[in-house]
Amino acid sequence: MNIFECKKLSIGYPEKVVCKDINFAVDKGDFVCIVGENGSGKSTLLKTILGLNKPLSGKVIFDKDFNRKLIGFLPQQTELQKDFPATVKEIVMSGFVGRMGWRPFYSSQEKDKADCVLKELGVYEHSSKSFKELSGGQQQRVLLARALCATDEMLFLDEPTNNLDGRSIKQFYNLISKLNRDNNITICMVTHDLERVIGNATKIVYMKDNIKFVGTKKDFLESEYAKNFGVEQEEIIVINNKGEE
Ligand code: ADP
């Protein structure tokens, strides 16, 4: 069943159409990779689906039982965020704010869930540290934990491994693949590292000038666009359910 579908969607800004006539659907459990050149509209597409930007025309239609306010979002990291003056636990708990309504305090279930997610992502021991003391890789895992507190269903990630070193990039992508496989969390991710994640992807959205390709991984690999990314079927690495290659 579709969680959402983009129908004849045009995205952009009042003075600029970025991309026209986008049509694709995302199903429960999908791992969608959005790839393409800088400025092609990948972030604008994510923000439009999230409801942060208005469509210029067309629609994003969500399943009636799905609340798009409960999508966990990991936006691109900014320099400002790195020095954010709060503890790891405070940042992770703030992921629940969208679900709290008028309730002023976190519930004990929310506190337990935050601990559980911090443990799952391997950053529990840093809970009471200041966010700015952590390495780039640890900071991204904390922000992922925050996004997971906002959702049980679906994560949107915008270039989540920018500014990470090779080892942290690999660990981070392993975590995302594990969340998709073991926790059945639907993933929509903008990435420049298609060759590292395509093994676990189900659908590819490739954007250039206007949208160029939307389809399954199989169709993408058979298309002319796959060559631009240096991905061939035999090179694909699939992460197993223990997060190992
Ligand atoms: P990508 O994520 O693929 O790098 P973006 O979605 O960030 O691309 O940007 C697509 C285009 O929209 C670019 O030409 C960019 O300059 C423009 N753009 C991005 N944000 C805004 C904005 N707030 N107002 C006007 N134009 C914008």
PDB file of N, CA, C and O in Angstrom, residues 83-146:
ATOM      1  N   ASP A  83      27.395  23.426  17.245  1.00  0.00           N
ATOM      2  CA  ASP A  83      27.683  24.025  18.561  1.00  0.00           C
ATOM      3  C   ASP A  83      26.424  24.203  19.386  1.00  0.00           C
ATOM      4  O   ASP A  83      26.381  25.028  20.293  1.00  0.00           O
ATOM      5  N   PHE A  84      25.383  23.451  19.070  1.00  0.00           N
ATOM      6  CA  PHE A  84      24.109  23.653  19.753  1.00  0.00           C
ATOM      7  C   PHE A  84      24.273  23.427  21.263  1.00  0.00           C
ATOM      8  O   PHE A  84      24.773  22.383  21.690  1.00  0.00           O
ATOM      9  N   PRO A  85      23.864  24.427  22.094  1.00  0.00           N
ATOM     10  CA  PRO A  85      24.145  24.333  23.527  1.00  0.00           C
ATOM     11  C   PRO A  85      23.101  23.519  24.300  1.00  0.00           C
ATOM     12  O   PRO A  85      22.301  24.066  25.035  1.00  0.00           O
ATOM     13  N   ALA A  86      23.097  22.202  24.109  1.00  0.00           N
ATOM     14  CA  ALA A  86      22.156  21.352  24.847  1.00  0.00           C
ATOM     15  C   ALA A  86      22.814  19.992  25.022  1.00  0.00           C
ATOM     16  O   ALA A  86      23.763  19.651  24.304  1.00  0.00           O
ATOM     17  N   THR A  87      22.289  19.217  25.967  1.00  0.00           N
ATOM     18  CA  THR A  87      22.852  17.874  26.145  1.00  0.00           C
ATOM     19  C   THR A  87      22.267  16.945  25.071  1.00  0.00           C
ATOM     20  O   THR A  87      21.225  17.234  24.463  1.00  0.00           O
ATOM     21  N   VAL A  88      22.947  15.821  24.918  1.00  0.00           N
ATOM     22  CA  VAL A  88      22.502  14.807  23.951  1.00  0.00           C
ATOM     23  C   VAL A  88      21.060  14.389  24.268  1.00  0.00           C
ATOM     24  O   VAL A  88      20.200  14.344  23.389  1.00  0.00           O
ATOM     25  N   LYS A  89      20.780  14.123  25.552  1.00  0.00           N
ATOM     26  CA  LYS A  89      19.446  13.648  25.938  1.00  0.00           C
ATOM     27  C   LYS A  89      18.382  14.710  25.616  1.00  0.00           C
ATOM     28  O   LYS A  89      17.309  14.385  25.106  1.00  0.00           O
ATOM     29  N   GLU A  90      18.705  15.986  25.886  1.00  0.00           N
ATOM     30  CA  GLU A  90      17.735  17.059  25.605  1.00  0.00           C
ATOM     31  C   GLU A  90      17.414  17.110  24.106  1.00  0.00           C
ATOM     32  O   GLU A  90      16.254  17.261  23.708  1.00  0.00           O
ATOM     33  N   ILE A  91      18.462  16.985  23.313  1.00  0.00           N
ATOM     34  CA  ILE A  91      18.244  17.040  21.862  1.00  0.00           C
ATOM     35  C   ILE A  91      17.387  15.865  21.400  1.00  0.00           C
ATOM     36  O   ILE A  91      16.427  16.037  20.636  1.00  0.00           O
ATOM     37  N   VAL A  92      17.706  14.675  21.889  1.00  0.00           N
ATOM     38  CA  VAL A  92      16.956  13.484  21.459  1.00  0.00           C
ATOM     39  C   VAL A  92      15.494  13.579  21.916  1.00  0.00           C
ATOM     40  O   VAL A  92      14.566  13.332  21.137  1.00  0.00           O
ATOM     41  N   MET A  93      15.282  14.005  23.170  1.00  0.00           N
ATOM     42  CA  MET A  93      13.907  14.116  23.690  1.00  0.00           C
ATOM     43  C   MET A  93      13.087  15.142  22.898  1.00  0.00           C
ATOM     44  O   MET A  93      11.868  14.990  22.762  1.00  0.00           O
ATOM     45  N   SER A  94      13.735  16.157  22.360  1.00  0.00           N
ATOM     46  CA  SER A  94      12.978  17.184  21.627  1.00  0.00           C
ATOM     47  C   SER A  94      12.307  16.588  20.379  1.00  0.00           C
ATOM     48  O   SER A  94      11.388  17.181  19.826  1.00  0.00           O
ATOM     49  N   GLY A  95      12.729  15.403  19.986  1.00  0.00           N
ATOM     50  CA  GLY A  95      12.073  14.720  18.878  1.00  0.00           C
ATOM     51  C   GLY A  95      10.602  14.402  19.168  1.00  0.00           C
ATOM     52  O   GLY A  95       9.805  14.206  18.247  1.00  0.00           O
ATOM     53  N   PHE A  96      10.225  14.347  20.451  1.00  0.00           N
ATOM     54  CA  PHE A  96       8.837  14.012  20.799  1.00  0.00           C
ATOM     55  C   PHE A  96       7.900  15.217  20.727  1.00  0.00           C
ATOM     56  O   PHE A  96       6.682  15.051  20.821  1.00  0.00           O
ATOM     57  N   VAL A  97       8.455  16.420  20.598  1.00  0.00           N
ATOM     58  CA  VAL A  97       7.637  17.629  20.732  1.00  0.00           C
ATOM     59  C   VAL A  97       6.434  17.631  19.789  1.00  0.00           C
ATOM     60  O   VAL A  97       5.316  17.963  20.194  1.00  0.00           O
ATOM     61  N   GLY A  98       6.633  17.179  18.556  1.00  0.00           N
ATOM     62  CA  GLY A  98       5.539  17.166  17.576  1.00  0.00           C
ATOM     63  C   GLY A  98       4.370  16.276  17.985  1.00  0.00           C
ATOM     64  O   GLY A  98       3.250  16.440  17.509  1.00  0.00           O
ATOM     65  N   ARG A  99       4.627  15.304  18.868  1.00  0.00           N
ATOM     66  CA  ARG A  99       3.563  14.369  19.268  1.00  0.00           C
ATOM     67  C   ARG A  99       2.875  14.810  20.558  1.00  0.00           C
ATOM     68  O   ARG A  99       1.919  14.177  20.993  1.00  0.00           O
ATOM     69  N   MET A 100       3.402  15.861  21.237  1.00  0.00           N
ATOM     70  CA  MET A 100       2.961  16.141  22.614  1.00  0.00           C
ATOM     71  C   MET A 100       1.708  17.001  22.724  1.00  0.00           C
ATOM     72  O   MET A 100       1.058  17.006  23.762  1.00  0.00           O
ATOM     73  N   GLY A 101       1.370  17.756  21.662  1.00  0.00           N
ATOM     74  CA  GLY A 101       0.217  18.655  21.751  1.00  0.00           C
ATOM     75  C   GLY A 101       0.444  19.678  22.852  1.00  0.00           C
ATOM     76  O   GLY A 101       1.503  20.275  22.932  1.00  0.00           O
ATOM     77  N   TRP A 102      -0.544  19.808  23.739  1.00  0.00           N
ATOM     78  CA  TRP A 102      -0.443  20.801  24.830  1.00  0.00           C
ATOM     79  C   TRP A 102       0.220  20.238  26.084  1.00  0.00           C
ATOM     80  O   TRP A 102       0.395  20.932  27.069  1.00  0.00           O
ATOM     81  N   ARG A 103       0.525  18.950  26.079  1.00  0.00           N
ATOM     82  CA  ARG A 103       1.123  18.326  27.279  1.00  0.00           C
ATOM     83  C   ARG A 103       2.516  18.916  27.543  1.00  0.00           C
ATOM     84  O   ARG A 103       3.371  18.900  26.662  1.00  0.00           O
ATOM     85  N   PRO A 104       2.781  19.456  28.765  1.00  0.00           N
ATOM     86  CA  PRO A 104       4.044  20.171  28.979  1.00  0.00           C
ATOM     87  C   PRO A 104       5.234  19.277  29.326  1.00  0.00           C
ATOM     88  O   PRO A 104       6.378  19.726  29.271  1.00  0.00           O
ATOM     89  N   PHE A 105       5.008  18.002  29.737  1.00  0.00           N
ATOM     90  CA  PHE A 105       6.132  17.160  30.175  1.00  0.00           C
ATOM     91  C   PHE A 105       6.250  15.923  29.284  1.00  0.00           C
ATOM     92  O   PHE A 105       5.264  15.452  28.731  1.00  0.00           O
ATOM     93  N   TYR A 106       7.481  15.393  29.226  1.00  0.00           N
ATOM     94  CA  TYR A 106       7.670  14.127  28.526  1.00  0.00           C
ATOM     95  C   TYR A 106       7.122  12.998  29.403  1.00  0.00           C
ATOM     96  O   TYR A 106       7.260  13.038  30.628  1.00  0.00           O
ATOM     97  N   SER A 107       6.533  11.966  28.794  1.00  0.00           N
ATOM     98  CA  SER A 107       6.026  10.825  29.566  1.00  0.00           C
ATOM     99  C   SER A 107       7.177   9.857  29.860  1.00  0.00           C
ATOM    100  O   SER A 107       8.239   9.926  29.223  1.00  0.00           O
ATOM    101  N   SER A 108       6.924   8.926  30.812  1.00  0.00           N
ATOM    102  CA  SER A 108       7.993   7.967  31.131  1.00  0.00           C
ATOM    103  C   SER A 108       8.243   7.041  29.936  1.00  0.00           C
ATOM    104  O   SER A 108       9.370   6.626  29.687  1.00  0.00           O
ATOM    105  N   GLN A 109       7.173   6.746  29.151  1.00  0.00           N
ATOM    106  CA  GLN A 109       7.385   5.910  27.946  1.00  0.00           C
ATOM    107  C   GLN A 109       8.304   6.625  26.956  1.00  0.00           C
ATOM    108  O   GLN A 109       9.135   5.997  26.310  1.00  0.00           O
ATOM    109  N   GLU A 110       8.142   7.944  26.840  1.00  0.00           N
ATOM    110  CA  GLU A 110       9.004   8.701  25.921  1.00  0.00           C
ATOM    111  C   GLU A 110      10.452   8.684  26.406  1.00  0.00           C
ATOM    112  O   GLU A 110      11.376   8.508  25.611  1.00  0.00           O
ATOM    113  N   LYS A 111      10.630   8.832  27.729  1.00  0.00           N
ATOM    114  CA  LYS A 111      12.001   8.793  28.270  1.00  0.00           C
ATOM    115  C   LYS A 111      12.631   7.422  28.014  1.00  0.00           C
ATOM    116  O   LYS A 111      13.792   7.325  27.627  1.00  0.00           O
ATOM    117  N   ASP A 112      11.831   6.357  28.201  1.00  0.00           N
ATOM    118  CA  ASP A 112      12.349   5.001  27.959  1.00  0.00           C
ATOM    119  C   ASP A 112      12.682   4.805  26.483  1.00  0.00           C
ATOM    120  O   ASP A 112      13.690   4.206  26.130  1.00  0.00           O
ATOM    121  N   LYS A 113      11.805   5.329  25.622  1.00  0.00           N
ATOM    122  CA  LYS A 113      12.057   5.154  24.177  1.00  0.00           C
ATOM    123  C   LYS A 113      13.350   5.881  23.781  1.00  0.00           C
ATOM    124  O   LYS A 113      14.152   5.359  23.004  1.00  0.00           O
ATOM    125  N   ALA A 114      13.552   7.096  24.326  1.00  0.00           N
ATOM    126  CA  ALA A 114      14.776   7.849  23.995  1.00  0.00           C
ATOM    127  C   ALA A 114      16.006   7.034  24.402  1.00  0.00           C
ATOM    128  O   ALA A 114      16.963   6.914  23.626  1.00  0.00           O
ATOM    129  N   ASP A 115      15.975   6.434  25.608  1.00  0.00           N
ATOM    130  CA  ASP A 115      17.122   5.626  26.065  1.00  0.00           C
ATOM    131  C   ASP A 115      17.344   4.438  25.132  1.00  0.00           C
ATOM    132  O   ASP A 115      18.459   4.102  24.761  1.00  0.00           O
ATOM    133  N   CYS A 116      16.225   3.820  24.754  1.00  0.00           N
ATOM    134  CA  CYS A 116      16.281   2.639  23.902  1.00  0.00           C
ATOM    135  C   CYS A 116      16.914   2.981  22.533  1.00  0.00           C
ATOM    136  O   CYS A 116      17.794   2.270  22.035  1.00  0.00           O
ATOM    137  N   VAL A 117      16.487   4.117  21.964  1.00  0.00           N
ATOM    138  CA  VAL A 117      17.003   4.518  20.650  1.00  0.00           C
ATOM    139  C   VAL A 117      18.488   4.911  20.769  1.00  0.00           C
ATOM    140  O   VAL A 117      19.306   4.539  19.918  1.00  0.00           O
ATOM    141  N   LEU A 118      18.841   5.612  21.856  1.00  0.00           N
ATOM    142  CA  LEU A 118      20.259   5.991  22.053  1.00  0.00           C
ATOM    143  C   LEU A 118      21.131   4.737  22.146  1.00  0.00           C
ATOM    144  O   LEU A 118      22.240   4.686  21.592  1.00  0.00           O
ATOM    145  N   LYS A 119      20.597   3.689  22.834  1.00  0.00           N
ATOM    146  CA  LYS A 119      21.364   2.429  22.946  1.00  0.00           C
ATOM    147  C   LYS A 119      21.489   1.773  21.576  1.00  0.00           C
ATOM    148  O   LYS A 119      22.562   1.337  21.179  1.00  0.00           O
ATOM    149  N   GLU A 120      20.370   1.734  20.854  1.00  0.00           N
ATOM    150  CA  GLU A 120      20.362   1.076  19.538  1.00  0.00           C
ATOM    151  C   GLU A 120      21.376   1.736  18.599  1.00  0.00           C
ATOM    152  O   GLU A 120      22.023   1.076  17.794  1.00  0.00           O
ATOM    153  N   LEU A 121      21.523   3.051  18.712  1.00  0.00           N
ATOM    154  CA  LEU A 121      22.424   3.770  17.800  1.00  0.00           C
ATOM    155  C   LEU A 121      23.839   3.921  18.382  1.00  0.00           C
ATOM    156  O   LEU A 121      24.692   4.588  17.788  1.00  0.00           O
ATOM    157  N   GLY A 122      24.072   3.315  19.553  1.00  0.00           N
ATOM    158  CA  GLY A 122      25.435   3.275  20.112  1.00  0.00           C
ATOM    159  C   GLY A 122      25.925   4.587  20.696  1.00  0.00           C
ATOM    160  O   GLY A 122      27.138   4.817  20.761  1.00  0.00           O
ATOM    161  N   VAL A 123      25.016   5.459  21.144  1.00  0.00           N
ATOM    162  CA  VAL A 123      25.448   6.738  21.720  1.00  0.00           C
ATOM    163  C   VAL A 123      24.864   6.970  23.127  1.00  0.00           C
ATOM    164  O   VAL A 123      24.945   8.074  23.658  1.00  0.00           O
ATOM    165  N   TYR A 124      24.348   5.895  23.744  1.00  0.00           N
ATOM    166  CA  TYR A 124      23.709   6.036  25.065  1.00  0.00           C
ATOM    167  C   TYR A 124      24.700   6.563  26.106  1.00  0.00           C
ATOM    168  O   TYR A 124      24.350   7.392  26.942  1.00  0.00           O
ATOM    169  N   GLU A 125      25.948   6.089  26.011  1.00  0.00           N
ATOM    170  CA  GLU A 125      26.936   6.500  27.030  1.00  0.00           C
ATOM    171  C   GLU A 125      27.230   8.008  26.984  1.00  0.00           C
ATOM    172  O   GLU A 125      27.805   8.559  27.907  1.00  0.00           O
ATOM    173  N   HIS A 126      26.810   8.684  25.911  1.00  0.00           N
ATOM    174  CA  HIS A 126      27.059  10.127  25.797  1.00  0.00           C
ATOM    175  C   HIS A 126      25.832  10.958  26.205  1.00  0.00           C
ATOM    176  O   HIS A 126      25.840  12.176  26.053  1.00  0.00           O
ATOM    177  N   SER A 127      24.800  10.293  26.760  1.00  0.00           N
ATOM    178  CA  SER A 127      23.509  10.963  27.010  1.00  0.00           C
ATOM    179  C   SER A 127      23.628  12.300  27.727  1.00  0.00           C
ATOM    180  O   SER A 127      22.949  13.259  27.382  1.00  0.00           O
ATOM    181  N   SER A 128      24.492  12.366  28.767  1.00  0.00           N
ATOM    182  CA  SER A 128      24.512  13.612  29.550  1.00  0.00           C
ATOM    183  C   SER A 128      25.598  14.585  29.074  1.00  0.00           C
ATOM    184  O   SER A 128      25.770  15.649  29.666  1.00  0.00           O
ATOM    185  N   LYS A 129      26.295  14.218  27.996  1.00  0.00           N
ATOM    186  CA  LYS A 129      27.317  15.140  27.472  1.00  0.00           C
ATOM    187  C   LYS A 129      26.688  16.276  26.692  1.00  0.00           C
ATOM    188  O   LYS A 129      25.559  16.168  26.209  1.00  0.00           O
ATOM    189  N   SER A 130      27.461  17.350  26.525  1.00  0.00           N
ATOM    190  CA  SER A 130      27.010  18.441  25.664  1.00  0.00           C
ATOM    191  C   SER A 130      27.167  17.992  24.210  1.00  0.00           C
ATOM    192  O   SER A 130      28.169  17.362  23.849  1.00  0.00           O
ATOM    193  N   PHE A 131      26.176  18.306  23.387  1.00  0.00           N
ATOM    194  CA  PHE A 131      26.177  17.884  21.979  1.00  0.00           C
ATOM    195  C   PHE A 131      27.477  18.306  21.282  1.00  0.00           C
ATOM    196  O   PHE A 131      28.059  17.563  20.507  1.00  0.00           O
ATOM    197  N   LYS A 132      27.951  19.514  21.598  1.00  0.00           N
ATOM    198  CA  LYS A 132      29.110  20.037  20.859  1.00  0.00           C
ATOM    199  C   LYS A 132      30.414  19.320  21.191  1.00  0.00           C
ATOM    200  O   LYS A 132      31.385  19.470  20.464  1.00  0.00           O
ATOM    201  N   GLU A 133      30.418  18.515  22.277  1.00  0.00           N
ATOM    202  CA  GLU A 133      31.634  17.746  22.610  1.00  0.00           C
ATOM    203  C   GLU A 133      31.814  16.533  21.707  1.00  0.00           C
ATOM    204  O   GLU A 133      32.864  15.914  21.688  1.00  0.00           O
ATOM    205  N   LEU A 134      30.757  16.122  20.999  1.00  0.00           N
ATOM    206  CA  LEU A 134      30.802  14.859  20.245  1.00  0.00           C
ATOM    207  C   LEU A 134      31.478  15.010  18.891  1.00  0.00           C
ATOM    208  O   LEU A 134      31.550  16.107  18.335  1.00  0.00           O
ATOM    209  N   SER A 135      31.939  13.878  18.360  1.00  0.00           N
ATOM    210  CA  SER A 135      32.504  13.879  17.000  1.00  0.00           C
ATOM    211  C   SER A 135      31.359  14.042  15.989  1.00  0.00           C
ATOM    212  O   SER A 135      30.180  13.862  16.343  1.00  0.00           O
ATOM    213  N   GLY A 136      31.722  14.340  14.729  1.00  0.00           N
ATOM    214  CA  GLY A 136      30.703  14.514  13.682  1.00  0.00           C
ATOM    215  C   GLY A 136      29.828  13.281  13.530  1.00  0.00           C
ATOM    216  O   GLY A 136      28.602  13.377  13.408  1.00  0.00           O
ATOM    217  N   GLY A 137      30.453  12.088  13.569  1.00  0.00           N
ATOM    218  CA  GLY A 137      29.701  10.834  13.399  1.00  0.00           C
ATOM    219  C   GLY A 137      28.741  10.609  14.558  1.00  0.00           C
ATOM    220  O   GLY A 137      27.598  10.182  14.367  1.00  0.00           O
ATOM    221  N   GLN A 138      29.220  10.916  15.789  1.00  0.00           N
ATOM    222  CA  GLN A 138      28.342  10.751  16.968  1.00  0.00           C
ATOM    223  C   GLN A 138      27.195  11.760  16.904  1.00  0.00           C
ATOM    224  O   GLN A 138      26.049  11.431  17.213  1.00  0.00           O
ATOM    225  N   GLN A 139      27.500  13.000  16.478  1.00  0.00           N
ATOM    226  CA  GLN A 139      26.434  14.016  16.384  1.00  0.00           C
ATOM    227  C   GLN A 139      25.344  13.572  15.411  1.00  0.00           C
ATOM    228  O   GLN A 139      24.154  13.724  15.686  1.00  0.00           O
ATOM    229  N   GLN A 140      25.739  13.002  14.279  1.00  0.00           N
ATOM    230  CA  GLN A 140      24.726  12.568  13.310  1.00  0.00           C
ATOM    231  C   GLN A 140      23.875  11.435  13.872  1.00  0.00           C
ATOM    232  O   GLN A 140      22.683  11.354  13.620  1.00  0.00           O
ATOM    233  N   ARG A 141      24.501  10.550  14.669  1.00  0.00           N
ATOM    234  CA  ARG A 141      23.711   9.464  15.264  1.00  0.00           C
ATOM    235  C   ARG A 141      22.729  10.003  16.306  1.00  0.00           C
ATOM    236  O   ARG A 141      21.613   9.498  16.443  1.00  0.00           O
ATOM    237  N   VAL A 142      23.141  11.072  17.010  1.00  0.00           N
ATOM    238  CA  VAL A 142      22.231  11.694  17.985  1.00  0.00           C
ATOM    239  C   VAL A 142      21.050  12.342  17.242  1.00  0.00           C
ATOM    240  O   VAL A 142      19.891  12.201  17.646  1.00  0.00           O
ATOM    241  N   LEU A 143      21.337  13.009  16.136  1.00  0.00           N
ATOM    242  CA  LEU A 143      20.245  13.648  15.373  1.00  0.00           C
ATOM    243  C   LEU A 143      19.337  12.596  14.736  1.00  0.00           C
ATOM    244  O   LEU A 143      18.128  12.794  14.604  1.00  0.00           O
ATOM    245  N   LEU A 144      19.927  11.445  14.387  1.00  0.00           N
ATOM    246  CA  LEU A 144      19.106  10.332  13.883  1.00  0.00           C
ATOM    247  C   LEU A 144      18.214   9.800  15.015  1.00  0.00           C
ATOM    248  O   LEU A 144      17.032   9.507  14.797  1.00  0.00           O
ATOM    249  N   ALA A 145      18.773   9.716  16.230  1.00  0.00           N
ATOM    250  CA  ALA A 145      17.977   9.261  17.385  1.00  0.00           C
ATOM    251  C   ALA A 145      16.809  10.225  17.607  1.00  0.00           C
ATOM    252  O   ALA A 145      15.683   9.804  17.878  1.00  0.00           O
ATOM    253  N   ARG A 146      17.061  11.525  17.456  1.00  0.00           N
ATOM    254  CA  ARG A 146      15.999  12.528  17.620  1.00  0.00           C
ATOM    255  C   ARG A 146      14.889  12.288  16.579  1.00  0.00           C
ATOM    256  O   ARG A 146      13.699  12.280  16.899  1.00  0.00           O
TER     257      ARG A 146
END
